[in-house]
Short mmCIF file of C-alpha atoms in Angstrom, two decimals:
data_model
loop_
_atom_site.label_atom_id
_atom_site.label_comp_id
_atom_site.label_asym_id
_atom_site.label_seq_id
_atom_site.Cartn_x
_atom_site.Cartn_y
_atom_site.Cartn_z
CA MET T 1 -9.89 -22.98 46.66
CA GLU T 2 -7.87 -25.06 49.10
CA ASN T 3 -7.50 -24.20 52.76
CA ILE T 4 -5.24 -21.23 53.04
CA ILE T 5 -2.16 -21.84 55.14
CA THR T 6 -1.15 -18.89 57.29
CA SER T 7 1.27 -20.46 59.78
CA LYS T 8 5.00 -20.45 59.26
CA ASP T 9 5.03 -23.63 61.34
CA ASN T 10 3.34 -25.59 58.56
CA PRO T 11 5.73 -28.49 57.88
CA VAL T 12 5.93 -27.89 54.11
CA ILE T 13 6.67 -24.19 54.65
CA LYS T 14 9.31 -25.06 57.21
CA LEU T 15 10.84 -27.54 54.76
CA TYR T 16 10.80 -24.92 51.98
CA GLN T 17 12.66 -22.44 54.14
CA LYS T 18 15.24 -24.98 55.24
CA LEU T 19 15.90 -26.04 51.65
CA SER T 20 16.14 -22.44 50.56
CA ALA T 21 18.70 -21.56 53.22
CA SER T 22 20.99 -24.55 53.46
CA LYS T 23 22.99 -26.79 51.15
CA LYS T 24 23.19 -29.35 53.93
CA GLU T 25 19.42 -29.63 54.05
CA ARG T 26 19.21 -29.87 50.26
CA LEU T 27 21.70 -32.74 50.30
CA GLN T 28 19.94 -34.47 53.17
CA TYR T 29 16.49 -34.39 51.56
CA GLY T 30 17.56 -34.52 47.91
CA LEU T 31 15.24 -31.57 47.28
CA PHE T 32 15.60 -27.95 46.20
CA VAL T 33 13.29 -24.97 45.79
CA LEU T 34 12.02 -22.88 42.89
CA GLU T 35 10.55 -19.39 42.99
CA GLY T 36 8.83 -17.58 40.15
CA LEU T 37 6.19 -18.37 37.57
CA ARG T 38 8.46 -18.98 34.64
CA ILE T 39 10.90 -21.34 36.29
CA VAL T 40 8.06 -23.36 37.83
CA GLU T 41 6.46 -23.58 34.38
CA ASP T 42 9.80 -24.75 32.96
CA ALA T 43 10.10 -27.41 35.66
CA LEU T 44 6.64 -28.78 34.90
CA LYS T 45 7.20 -28.63 31.15
CA GLU T 46 10.48 -30.53 31.40
CA ASP T 47 8.95 -33.16 33.70
CA ALA T 48 11.11 -32.30 36.69
CA ARG T 49 9.96 -34.15 39.80
CA VAL T 50 7.99 -31.38 41.51
CA SER T 51 6.78 -32.62 44.89
CA HIS T 52 5.00 -29.45 46.04
CA LEU T 53 3.53 -26.47 44.25
CA ILE T 54 2.99 -23.51 46.57
CA PHE T 55 0.90 -20.48 45.62
CA THR T 56 -0.04 -17.38 47.48
CA LYS T 57 -3.81 -16.80 47.43
CA GLN T 58 -3.38 -14.04 44.88
CA ALA T 59 -1.05 -16.10 42.66
CA PHE T 60 -3.38 -19.10 42.83
CA GLU T 61 -6.21 -17.02 41.45
CA ARG T 62 -4.03 -15.63 38.69
CA TYR T 63 -1.86 -18.58 37.64
CA GLY T 64 -3.36 -21.66 39.32
CA GLY T 65 -5.69 -22.65 36.49
CA GLU T 66 -2.92 -22.58 33.93
CA LEU T 67 -0.25 -24.39 35.96
CA LEU T 68 -2.57 -27.06 37.28
CA GLN T 69 -3.26 -28.30 33.74
CA ALA T 70 0.04 -30.18 33.90
CA ASP T 71 0.02 -33.84 34.92
CA LEU T 72 0.45 -33.45 38.67
CA ARG T 73 -0.28 -36.91 40.08
CA ASP T 74 2.75 -36.86 42.33
CA THR T 75 2.54 -33.19 43.25
CA LYS T 76 0.78 -31.67 46.25
CA THR T 77 -0.62 -28.17 45.88
CA LEU T 78 -0.70 -25.68 48.75
CA VAL T 79 -2.20 -22.22 48.95
CA ILE T 80 -0.67 -19.85 51.48
CA SER T 81 -1.53 -16.36 52.62
CA ASN T 82 0.08 -13.45 50.78
CA GLU T 83 1.85 -12.50 54.03
CA LEU T 84 3.41 -15.95 54.32
CA GLY T 85 4.42 -15.73 50.64
CA ASN T 86 6.29 -12.52 51.32
CA LYS T 87 8.01 -14.21 54.23
CA ILE T 88 9.40 -17.14 52.25
CA ALA T 89 10.16 -15.16 49.09
CA SER T 90 13.79 -14.42 48.25
CA THR T 91 12.90 -11.44 46.05
CA SER T 92 11.11 -8.33 47.21
CA THR T 93 8.68 -8.44 44.29
CA THR T 94 7.65 -12.08 44.45
CA GLN T 95 5.08 -13.50 42.04
CA GLY T 96 3.91 -15.82 44.82
CA VAL T 97 4.64 -19.05 42.91
CA PHE T 98 6.99 -21.54 44.58
CA ALA T 99 7.83 -25.22 44.26
CA ILE T 100 9.82 -27.95 45.92
CA CYS T 101 11.56 -30.21 43.43
CA ALA T 102 13.60 -33.43 43.70
CA VAL T 103 17.25 -33.32 42.68
CA PRO T 104 17.49 -35.46 39.52
CA GLU T 105 19.06 -38.88 39.89
CA GLU T 106 22.69 -39.11 38.85
CA ARG T 107 23.02 -40.10 35.24
CA ALA T 108 26.01 -41.41 33.35
CA PRO T 109 27.28 -38.77 30.93
CA VAL T 110 26.08 -39.00 27.36
CA PHE T 111 28.83 -38.34 24.82
CA ALA T 112 27.50 -37.26 21.46
CA GLU T 113 29.55 -37.50 18.29
CA ASP T 114 31.41 -34.19 18.05
CA GLY T 115 29.93 -33.37 21.44
CA ARG T 116 30.83 -30.00 22.96
CA TYR T 117 31.20 -29.74 26.73
CA VAL T 118 32.15 -27.17 29.31
CA VAL T 119 33.78 -27.96 32.65
CA LEU T 120 33.23 -25.53 35.52
CA PHE T 121 36.13 -26.04 37.88
CA GLY T 122 35.93 -24.30 41.25
CA LEU T 123 33.50 -21.52 40.26
CA GLN T 124 32.01 -19.96 43.38
CA ASP T 125 29.71 -17.19 42.19
CA PRO T 126 26.12 -18.47 41.81
CA GLY T 127 25.26 -15.75 39.28
CA ASN T 128 28.18 -16.79 37.06
CA VAL T 129 27.33 -20.49 37.24
CA GLY T 130 23.68 -19.80 36.43
CA MET T 131 24.56 -17.50 33.55
CA ILE T 132 26.94 -20.07 32.05
CA ILE T 133 24.26 -22.78 32.22
CA ARG T 134 21.77 -20.43 30.52
CA THR T 135 24.30 -19.54 27.81
CA ALA T 136 25.26 -23.19 27.27
CA ASP T 137 21.60 -23.96 26.67
CA ALA T 138 21.18 -21.10 24.18
CA LEU T 139 24.34 -22.04 22.27
CA GLY T 140 23.59 -25.77 22.20
CA ILE T 141 26.40 -27.09 24.40
CA ASP T 142 25.92 -30.85 24.91
CA GLY T 143 26.72 -31.04 28.61
CA ILE T 144 28.17 -29.24 31.62
CA PHE T 145 30.49 -30.82 34.18
CA MET T 146 30.82 -29.15 37.57
CA CYS T 147 33.64 -29.94 39.99
CA GLY T 148 34.33 -28.07 43.24
CA CYS T 149 31.81 -25.32 42.45
CA CYS T 150 29.13 -23.63 44.53
CA ASP T 151 25.95 -25.67 44.98
CA LEU T 152 24.07 -26.12 41.69
CA TYR T 153 20.81 -26.28 43.63
CA SER T 154 21.16 -23.02 45.56
CA PRO T 155 18.23 -20.67 44.86
CA LYS T 156 20.51 -18.10 43.27
CA VAL T 157 22.07 -20.51 40.76
CA ILE T 158 18.67 -21.98 39.90
CA ARG T 159 17.17 -18.51 39.39
CA SER T 160 20.08 -17.34 37.20
CA THR T 161 19.73 -20.34 34.87
CA MET T 162 16.31 -19.01 33.77
CA GLY T 163 15.02 -22.59 33.46
CA SER T 164 18.02 -23.95 31.56
CA VAL T 165 18.87 -26.12 34.56
CA PHE T 166 15.98 -28.34 33.44
CA ARG T 167 17.11 -28.48 29.82
CA GLU T 168 20.89 -28.89 29.99
CA ARG T 169 22.61 -32.12 30.95
CA ILE T 170 24.58 -31.17 34.05
CA TYR T 171 26.93 -33.56 35.83
CA VAL T 172 28.25 -32.78 39.30
CA ILE T 173 31.51 -34.70 39.74
CA GLY T 174 33.01 -35.31 43.17
CA SER T 175 36.74 -35.19 42.44
CA GLU T 176 39.23 -34.02 39.86
CA ASP T 177 40.48 -37.59 39.28
CA GLU T 178 36.98 -38.82 38.61
CA LEU T 179 36.39 -35.89 36.26
CA PHE T 180 39.42 -36.70 34.11
CA ASP T 181 38.54 -40.42 34.16
CA VAL T 182 35.01 -39.73 32.93
CA LEU T 183 36.19 -37.41 30.15
CA LYS T 184 38.96 -39.78 29.09
CA SER T 185 36.64 -42.78 28.97
CA GLY T 186 34.27 -40.68 26.84
CA GLY T 187 37.06 -39.89 24.37
CA VAL T 188 36.84 -36.17 25.04
CA SER T 189 39.77 -33.83 24.26
CA THR T 190 40.32 -31.30 27.04
CA SER T 191 41.34 -27.64 26.78
CA ALA T 192 42.24 -25.49 29.77
CA ALA T 193 41.12 -21.85 29.45
CA VAL T 194 43.99 -19.69 30.68
CA ILE T 195 45.11 -16.09 30.26
CA ASP T 196 48.71 -16.96 29.35
CA THR T 197 49.71 -15.34 26.09
CA ASP T 198 51.70 -18.41 25.02
CA ALA T 199 48.61 -20.66 25.04
CA ASP T 200 46.79 -21.55 21.81
CA ARG T 201 44.57 -18.70 20.62
CA VAL T 202 40.97 -19.85 20.62
CA THR T 203 40.44 -18.19 17.24
CA GLU T 204 43.13 -20.32 15.64
CA CYS T 205 43.23 -23.66 17.39
CA GLY T 206 40.14 -25.41 15.95
CA PHE T 207 37.89 -27.79 17.81
CA GLY T 208 37.41 -31.17 16.08
CA GLY T 209 35.83 -34.27 17.63
CA ARG T 210 34.57 -34.36 21.20
CA GLN T 211 35.79 -31.32 23.07
CA ALA T 212 35.59 -29.94 26.59
CA VAL T 213 36.82 -26.55 27.76
CA PHE T 214 37.75 -26.08 31.42
CA ILE T 215 36.82 -22.75 33.08
CA GLY T 216 38.49 -21.90 36.40
CA ASN T 217 37.63 -19.97 39.52
CA GLU T 218 36.66 -16.28 39.26
CA GLY T 219 39.63 -14.93 41.20
CA ASN T 220 42.35 -17.49 40.64
CA GLY T 221 41.60 -19.21 37.35
CA LEU T 222 42.42 -22.89 36.92
CA PRO T 223 45.02 -24.43 39.22
CA ALA T 224 48.25 -24.85 37.21
CA GLU T 225 48.23 -28.57 37.96
CA THR T 226 44.71 -29.00 36.57
CA ALA T 227 45.61 -27.02 33.44
CA ARG T 228 48.60 -29.33 32.94
CA ARG T 229 46.39 -32.41 33.02
CA CYS T 230 44.40 -31.04 30.07
CA ASP T 231 45.43 -31.90 26.50
CA ARG T 232 46.15 -28.26 25.72
CA ARG T 233 45.80 -24.69 26.95
CA VAL T 234 43.65 -22.15 25.09
CA THR T 235 43.31 -18.40 25.56
CA ILE T 236 41.03 -15.61 24.42
CA PRO T 237 43.19 -13.00 22.70
CA MET T 238 42.42 -9.58 24.14
CA ASN T 239 42.92 -6.40 22.22
CA GLY T 240 42.30 -3.96 25.00
CA THR T 241 43.34 -3.50 28.59
CA ILE T 242 44.83 -6.69 29.94
CA ASN T 243 41.98 -7.13 32.30
CA SER T 244 40.70 -10.62 32.54
CA LEU T 245 37.12 -11.06 31.41
CA ASN T 246 34.52 -12.02 33.95
CA ALA T 247 34.43 -15.84 34.21
CA ALA T 248 30.92 -16.10 32.78
CA MET T 249 31.79 -13.87 29.83
CA ALA T 250 34.98 -15.82 29.11
CA ALA T 251 32.98 -19.05 29.27
CA GLY T 252 30.39 -17.58 26.91
CA ILE T 253 32.98 -16.62 24.29
CA LEU T 254 34.69 -20.02 24.57
CA MET T 255 31.39 -21.90 24.21
CA TRP T 256 30.56 -19.71 21.23
CA GLU T 257 33.85 -20.67 19.57
CA LEU T 258 33.33 -24.34 20.52
CA ARG T 259 29.94 -24.43 18.82
CA LYS T 260 30.80 -22.55 15.68
CA MET I 1 46.49 10.67 61.47
CA GLU I 2 43.77 13.19 60.66
CA ASN I 3 40.87 13.96 62.96
CA ILE I 4 38.51 11.03 62.89
CA ILE I 5 35.00 11.94 61.83
CA THR I 6 32.29 10.08 63.68
CA SER I 7 29.17 12.10 62.88
CA LYS I 8 26.84 11.21 60.06
CA ASP I 9 26.01 14.93 59.92
CA ASN I 10 29.45 15.75 58.55
CA PRO I 11 28.74 17.60 55.27
CA VAL I 12 31.01 15.39 53.13
CA ILE I 13 29.45 12.23 54.56
CA LYS I 14 25.98 13.63 53.94
CA LEU I 15 26.99 14.47 50.37
CA TYR I 16 28.41 10.97 49.86
CA GLN I 17 25.17 9.38 50.97
CA LYS I 18 23.03 11.63 48.79
CA LEU I 19 25.18 10.89 45.73
CA SER I 20 25.09 7.20 46.47
CA ALA I 21 21.30 7.10 46.72
CA SER I 22 20.06 9.45 44.03
CA LYS I 23 20.57 10.05 40.34
CA LYS I 24 19.04 13.48 40.76
CA GLU I 25 21.70 14.47 43.27
CA ARG I 26 24.45 13.08 41.02
CA LEU I 27 23.16 15.18 38.13
CA GLN I 28 22.83 18.29 40.28
CA TYR I 29 26.35 18.14 41.70
CA GLY I 30 28.07 16.46 38.72
CA LEU I 31 29.61 14.01 41.18
CA PHE I 32 29.42 10.28 41.85
CA VAL I 33 30.79 7.89 44.44
CA LEU I 34 33.27 5.01 44.45
CA GLU I 35 33.63 2.24 46.99
CA GLY I 36 36.42 -0.29 47.22
CA LEU I 37 40.20 -0.24 47.12
CA ARG I 38 40.66 -1.40 43.56
CA ILE I 39 38.23 0.98 41.90
CA VAL I 40 39.62 3.95 43.87
CA GLU I 41 43.11 2.92 42.77
CA ASP I 42 41.90 2.75 39.17
CA ALA I 43 40.35 6.21 39.44
CA LEU I 44 43.61 7.72 40.74
CA LYS I 45 45.67 5.86 38.16
CA GLU I 46 43.51 7.07 35.28
CA ASP I 47 43.53 10.67 36.57
CA ALA I 48 39.83 10.81 37.28
CA ARG I 49 38.91 13.98 39.14
CA VAL I 50 38.67 12.66 42.68
CA SER I 51 37.47 15.43 45.00
CA HIS I 52 37.40 13.43 48.25
CA LEU I 53 39.11 10.30 49.45
CA ILE I 54 37.40 8.79 52.49
CA PHE I 55 38.97 6.06 54.61
CA THR I 56 37.82 4.29 57.71
CA LYS I 57 40.44 4.43 60.46
CA GLN I 58 41.34 0.81 59.82
CA ALA I 59 41.54 1.26 56.04
CA PHE I 60 43.65 4.38 56.42
CA GLU I 61 46.22 2.44 58.40
CA ARG I 62 46.25 -0.38 55.87
CA TYR I 63 45.96 1.40 52.49
CA GLY I 64 46.47 5.11 53.18
CA GLY I 65 50.21 5.18 52.62
CA GLU I 66 49.94 3.50 49.26
CA LEU I 67 47.00 5.52 47.90
CA LEU I 68 48.27 8.88 49.10
CA GLN I 69 51.37 8.56 46.90
CA ALA I 70 49.23 9.71 43.96
CA ASP I 71 49.23 13.39 43.01
CA LEU I 72 46.34 14.59 45.16
CA ARG I 73 46.54 18.38 45.01
CA ASP I 74 42.83 18.77 44.34
CA THR I 75 41.72 15.98 46.62
CA LYS I 76 40.69 16.25 50.27
CA THR I 77 41.29 13.24 52.49
CA LEU I 78 38.96 12.30 55.34
CA VAL I 79 39.27 9.59 57.96
CA ILE I 80 36.03 8.34 59.47
CA SER I 81 35.24 5.88 62.23
CA ASN I 82 34.79 2.23 61.28
CA GLU I 83 31.16 2.48 62.43
CA LEU I 84 30.47 5.37 60.09
CA GLY I 85 32.19 3.41 57.29
CA ASN I 86 29.82 0.52 57.82
CA LYS I 87 26.93 2.96 57.68
CA ILE I 88 27.81 4.46 54.30
CA ALA I 89 29.03 1.19 52.73
CA SER I 90 26.86 -0.46 50.08
CA THR I 91 28.41 -3.88 50.65
CA SER I 92 28.35 -5.84 53.89
CA THR I 93 32.08 -6.54 53.73
CA THR I 94 33.38 -3.06 52.97
CA GLN I 95 37.10 -2.40 52.65
CA GLY I 96 36.50 1.06 54.11
CA VAL I 97 37.85 2.95 51.09
CA PHE I 98 35.50 5.46 49.43
CA ALA I 99 35.78 8.42 47.08
CA ILE I 100 33.75 11.21 45.56
CA CYS I 101 34.58 11.79 41.93
CA ALA I 102 33.53 14.38 39.34
CA VAL I 103 31.57 13.20 36.31
CA PRO I 104 33.92 13.70 33.32
CA GLU I 105 33.15 16.58 31.03
CA GLU I 106 31.29 15.71 27.87
CA ARG I 107 33.66 14.97 25.04
CA ALA I 108 33.00 14.79 21.33
CA PRO I 109 33.22 11.18 20.13
CA VAL I 110 36.53 10.06 18.68
CA PHE I 111 36.14 7.90 15.59
CA ALA I 112 39.16 5.75 14.89
CA GLU I 113 39.85 4.23 11.49
CA ASP I 114 38.08 0.86 11.51
CA GLY I 115 36.72 1.85 14.92
CA ARG I 116 34.45 -0.64 16.69
CA TYR I 117 31.61 0.69 18.82
CA VAL I 118 28.74 -0.65 20.84
CA VAL I 119 25.47 1.19 21.42
CA LEU I 120 23.51 0.37 24.57
CA PHE I 121 19.93 1.32 23.83
CA GLY I 122 17.50 1.25 26.74
CA LEU I 123 19.40 -1.20 28.98
CA GLN I 124 18.10 -0.98 32.52
CA ASP I 125 20.06 -3.53 34.53
CA PRO I 126 23.12 -1.92 36.16
CA GLY I 127 24.93 -5.27 36.37
CA ASN I 128 24.52 -5.81 32.63
CA VAL I 129 25.68 -2.31 31.74
CA GLY I 130 28.73 -2.63 33.99
CA MET I 131 29.61 -6.06 32.64
CA ILE I 132 29.37 -4.84 29.04
CA ILE I 133 31.68 -1.89 29.80
CA ARG I 134 34.18 -4.25 31.43
CA THR I 135 34.03 -6.65 28.48
CA ALA I 136 34.35 -3.82 25.94
CA ASP I 137 37.53 -2.74 27.72
CA ALA I 138 38.99 -6.26 27.70
CA LEU I 139 38.16 -6.81 24.03
CA GLY I 140 39.43 -3.40 22.90
CA ILE I 141 36.16 -1.80 21.77
CA ASP I 142 36.83 1.83 20.80
CA GLY I 143 33.80 3.44 22.42
CA ILE I 144 30.43 2.89 24.03
CA PHE I 145 27.33 4.96 23.34
CA MET I 146 24.50 4.89 25.89
CA CYS I 147 21.01 6.12 25.10
CA GLY I 148 18.00 5.73 27.40
CA CYS I 149 19.85 3.41 29.80
CA CYS I 150 20.06 3.29 33.59
CA ASP I 151 22.41 5.87 35.11
CA LEU I 152 26.04 5.19 34.20
CA TYR I 153 27.11 6.74 37.51
CA SER I 154 24.97 4.63 39.83
CA PRO I 155 27.11 2.79 42.38
CA LYS I 156 26.08 -0.59 41.00
CA VAL I 157 27.10 0.18 37.39
CA ILE I 158 30.37 1.70 38.55
CA ARG I 159 31.16 -1.30 40.73
CA SER I 160 30.34 -3.80 37.94
CA THR I 161 32.70 -2.11 35.49
CA MET I 162 35.66 -3.12 37.69
CA GLY I 163 37.41 0.13 36.85
CA SER I 164 36.81 -0.02 33.09
CA VAL I 165 34.56 3.04 33.41
CA PHE I 166 37.80 5.05 33.74
CA ARG I 167 39.45 3.40 30.73
CA GLU I 168 36.69 3.16 28.11
CA ARG I 169 35.38 6.14 26.14
CA ILE I 170 31.71 6.28 27.10
CA TYR I 171 29.26 8.75 25.55
CA VAL I 172 25.85 9.31 27.11
CA ILE I 173 23.56 10.61 24.36
CA GLY I 174 20.28 12.35 25.15
CA SER I 175 18.07 11.27 22.26
CA GLU I 176 17.79 8.67 19.53
CA ASP I 177 17.92 11.34 16.80
CA GLU I 178 21.12 12.78 18.23
CA LEU I 179 22.59 9.29 18.45
CA PHE I 180 21.99 8.54 14.77
CA ASP I 181 23.25 12.01 13.82
CA VAL I 182 26.50 11.50 15.72
CA LEU I 183 27.11 8.05 14.24
CA LYS I 184 26.24 9.19 10.74
CA SER I 185 28.52 12.21 10.93
CA GLY I 186 31.29 9.88 12.12
CA GLY I 187 30.80 7.62 9.09
CA VAL I 188 29.85 4.65 11.26
CA SER I 189 27.84 1.71 9.82
CA THR I 190 25.12 0.58 12.21
CA SER I 191 23.92 -2.96 12.93
CA ALA I 192 20.88 -3.74 15.06
CA ALA I 193 21.24 -6.90 17.15
CA VAL I 194 17.96 -8.81 16.90
CA ILE I 195 16.79 -12.38 17.43
CA ASP I 196 14.96 -12.64 14.10
CA THR I 197 16.14 -15.65 12.14
CA ASP I 198 15.98 -13.74 8.84
CA ALA I 199 18.59 -11.19 9.98
CA ASP I 200 22.22 -11.47 8.84
CA ARG I 201 24.11 -14.11 10.82
CA VAL I 202 26.91 -12.47 12.77
CA THR I 203 29.25 -15.28 11.76
CA GLU I 204 28.78 -14.56 8.09
CA CYS I 205 28.14 -10.86 7.67
CA GLY I 206 31.64 -9.39 8.11
CA PHE I 207 32.43 -6.06 9.74
CA GLY I 208 34.54 -3.73 7.55
CA GLY I 209 35.20 -0.02 8.26
CA ARG I 210 33.71 1.80 11.23
CA GLN I 211 31.05 -0.32 12.84
CA ALA I 212 28.59 0.02 15.70
CA VAL I 213 26.31 -2.71 17.03
CA PHE I 214 23.10 -1.72 18.82
CA ILE I 215 22.07 -3.78 21.86
CA GLY I 216 18.48 -3.41 23.10
CA ASN I 217 16.66 -3.63 26.40
CA GLU I 218 16.87 -6.84 28.46
CA GLY I 219 13.19 -7.72 28.21
CA ASN I 220 12.07 -6.18 24.95
CA GLY I 221 15.12 -5.94 22.74
CA LEU I 222 15.49 -3.00 20.36
CA PRO I 223 12.34 -1.13 19.34
CA ALA I 224 11.44 -2.19 15.77
CA GLU I 225 11.63 1.42 14.67
CA THR I 226 15.17 1.83 16.00
CA ALA I 227 16.26 -1.42 14.35
CA ARG I 228 14.87 -0.15 11.03
CA ARG I 229 16.95 3.03 11.26
CA CYS I 230 20.12 0.90 11.41
CA ASP I 231 21.91 -0.06 8.19
CA ARG I 232 21.27 -3.75 8.77
CA ARG I 233 20.06 -6.30 11.30
CA VAL I 234 22.41 -8.96 12.69
CA THR I 235 21.66 -12.02 14.79
CA ILE I 236 23.56 -14.58 16.84
CA PRO I 237 22.70 -18.02 15.45
CA MET I 238 21.68 -20.31 18.29
CA ASN I 239 22.05 -24.03 18.15
CA GLY I 240 20.17 -24.90 21.29
CA THR I 241 16.94 -23.99 22.96
CA ILE I 242 15.52 -20.83 21.45
CA ASN I 243 16.11 -18.91 24.59
CA SER I 244 17.48 -15.47 24.10
CA LEU I 245 20.87 -14.92 25.64
CA ASN I 246 21.22 -12.51 28.52
CA ALA I 247 21.80 -8.99 27.10
CA ALA I 248 25.33 -8.75 28.49
CA MET I 249 26.29 -12.15 27.08
CA ALA I 250 24.81 -11.30 23.66
CA ALA I 251 26.72 -8.01 23.72
CA GLY I 252 29.91 -9.87 24.66
CA ILE I 253 29.62 -12.30 21.75
CA LEU I 254 28.82 -9.47 19.31
CA MET I 255 31.77 -7.37 20.51
CA TRP I 256 33.98 -10.45 20.19
CA GLU I 257 32.89 -10.90 16.56
CA LEU I 258 33.29 -7.15 15.94
CA ARG I 259 36.88 -7.20 17.15
CA LYS I 260 38.05 -10.37 15.46
#
C-alpha cells in the first residue's frame, strides 16, 4: 500500500479539484477528470492518456489489483483517505476511483465512405451532450462535431457519456465557418434538424453518401442562418402534441434514421 | 394583493413540503406538487384538479394576472414571501410559482383501434420516466402503463414530463398479473424490448393492430420471466459498440418505430 494522502493541500488533489470545477483550468492544463470505476476502466482500455489514478484506501483494496494490471508506465497512482475521497467526489455515493486524463490531441476528421455524422450546434446541457455521445456510440455514428456547445470535458458531460467519449471520434470546432469548411472539404451533405412542418420528413428523405445532421440548442433550436447554410432541412414528424422533443431524444431518433 | 404568508408553519406550506418530500404523504392525501410557471399553466389548461396555487410576492406581481384568468372556483390562492418561496423550491432558480394538485382518479384503460402503448416495467430513474412520458406525448403514443416503477407523482418525474403528464393517459398498475390481464382483455399484442441478438429486429418485425412494447429497468432490463410472458421479443439492432442504450433513449426509438 502506498502512503495514504490525507491533506487537501496535496498538489495532485488541488489540481484535481481545479480541473473538476473550471473549464478555464481544463483548457490551461489540457487535462480533465474522471470519477467512477467503469469510466476509469474505459479510459485505460481505450488507451486514453491517464496521468494520475487516484483511489481511496477502501477503493484501492477493492479495485486496485484489477485496474493496475493495465500498462501504466506514464501514470502515477495515489491513495487518499476515504474522507478526502468524499471531499473531491461529485456524487454522494462515490466509488472512490478517480483519474486525471489528458485531453486528446486534435485530429483531422476521418471521413468514411457513407460516413454518418452528427453536428451539435450550441447545445448547453451537459446531460444532453453526454447522452447524445453515448447514443451515437451505440448506433455506430462515425463522428460527432461540436460547435459552440458546453465544455466536452466537464465532469457532467464525461459522466453522461458512460465511457463513449473514449470510443467516439469527437471534433470540437471553433467557428461555424470552419465547421462548414471541414464538412464541405470532406464531401459531406448537411441536413438541419428543424421543427418546421414544411421541411423534409426524416422518414421520407433518404440519406445516401456522407451525411451529417445538425442539432440545435435546447431552447432555441438551430439559428435560421445556420439552417440555411445546410443543404436541406429535415424534421421529425410528430403525431401527438406539438411539443418539441428533448434535444437528446430528437438527436437519437435522427441518428437512428441516419444509420438505418 | 392577498396577505403575504411568511411562516413555514402555515398549514398549506407544511402540506406542500410533506407532499414534495414523501411518496407516503402523496399516497395518503392523494395530492402532489408542481413547481414552475409552465407546468402550472399546463395543469390549469388541461383542467387538472389544482387545489392550491402558491405564488411568491414577486411571482404574483409578474404572473398572477395571467394565471388567475383560468376558472379557479375550487382553487385557493396563496401569496408567500420570496424567502419562503426559496425555502420550499426544489430548484435554485425558482420562478416562485407552485401548486398542489389532486392525483387523477383511476380510469379504465382506453384501447384505440391500432392503439400504440408503452409499458414501463420497473424503471427507477425519475428523469428517464419523465422523459419517456414527454416523448410519448410528442410521438402520439396512446397510453403508458407503469408497473413497479418509481413514483409517477414525485416532483422530479413531474418536472421531467414538461407538462405531458397532464396530456398522456397514464395507468399505474399494481401487479404484473393485473398488467397482463388488462392488456389481454384489451386485445393488445405485447413485445418485450431486450438486447438479445436473436430477438426480432424492430426494423423488420412490423407492428399491426394494438401493440404494447415493454421497457425494463435501467440496470437489469426486463426480468426473463416477464419477457417470456410477452407475445414476442424485439431488439434495437446496434451498429456500434455493444453498449446498451439508455432506457429512455431505447424507449424513444421503440415508440418512434411503433408510431411510424
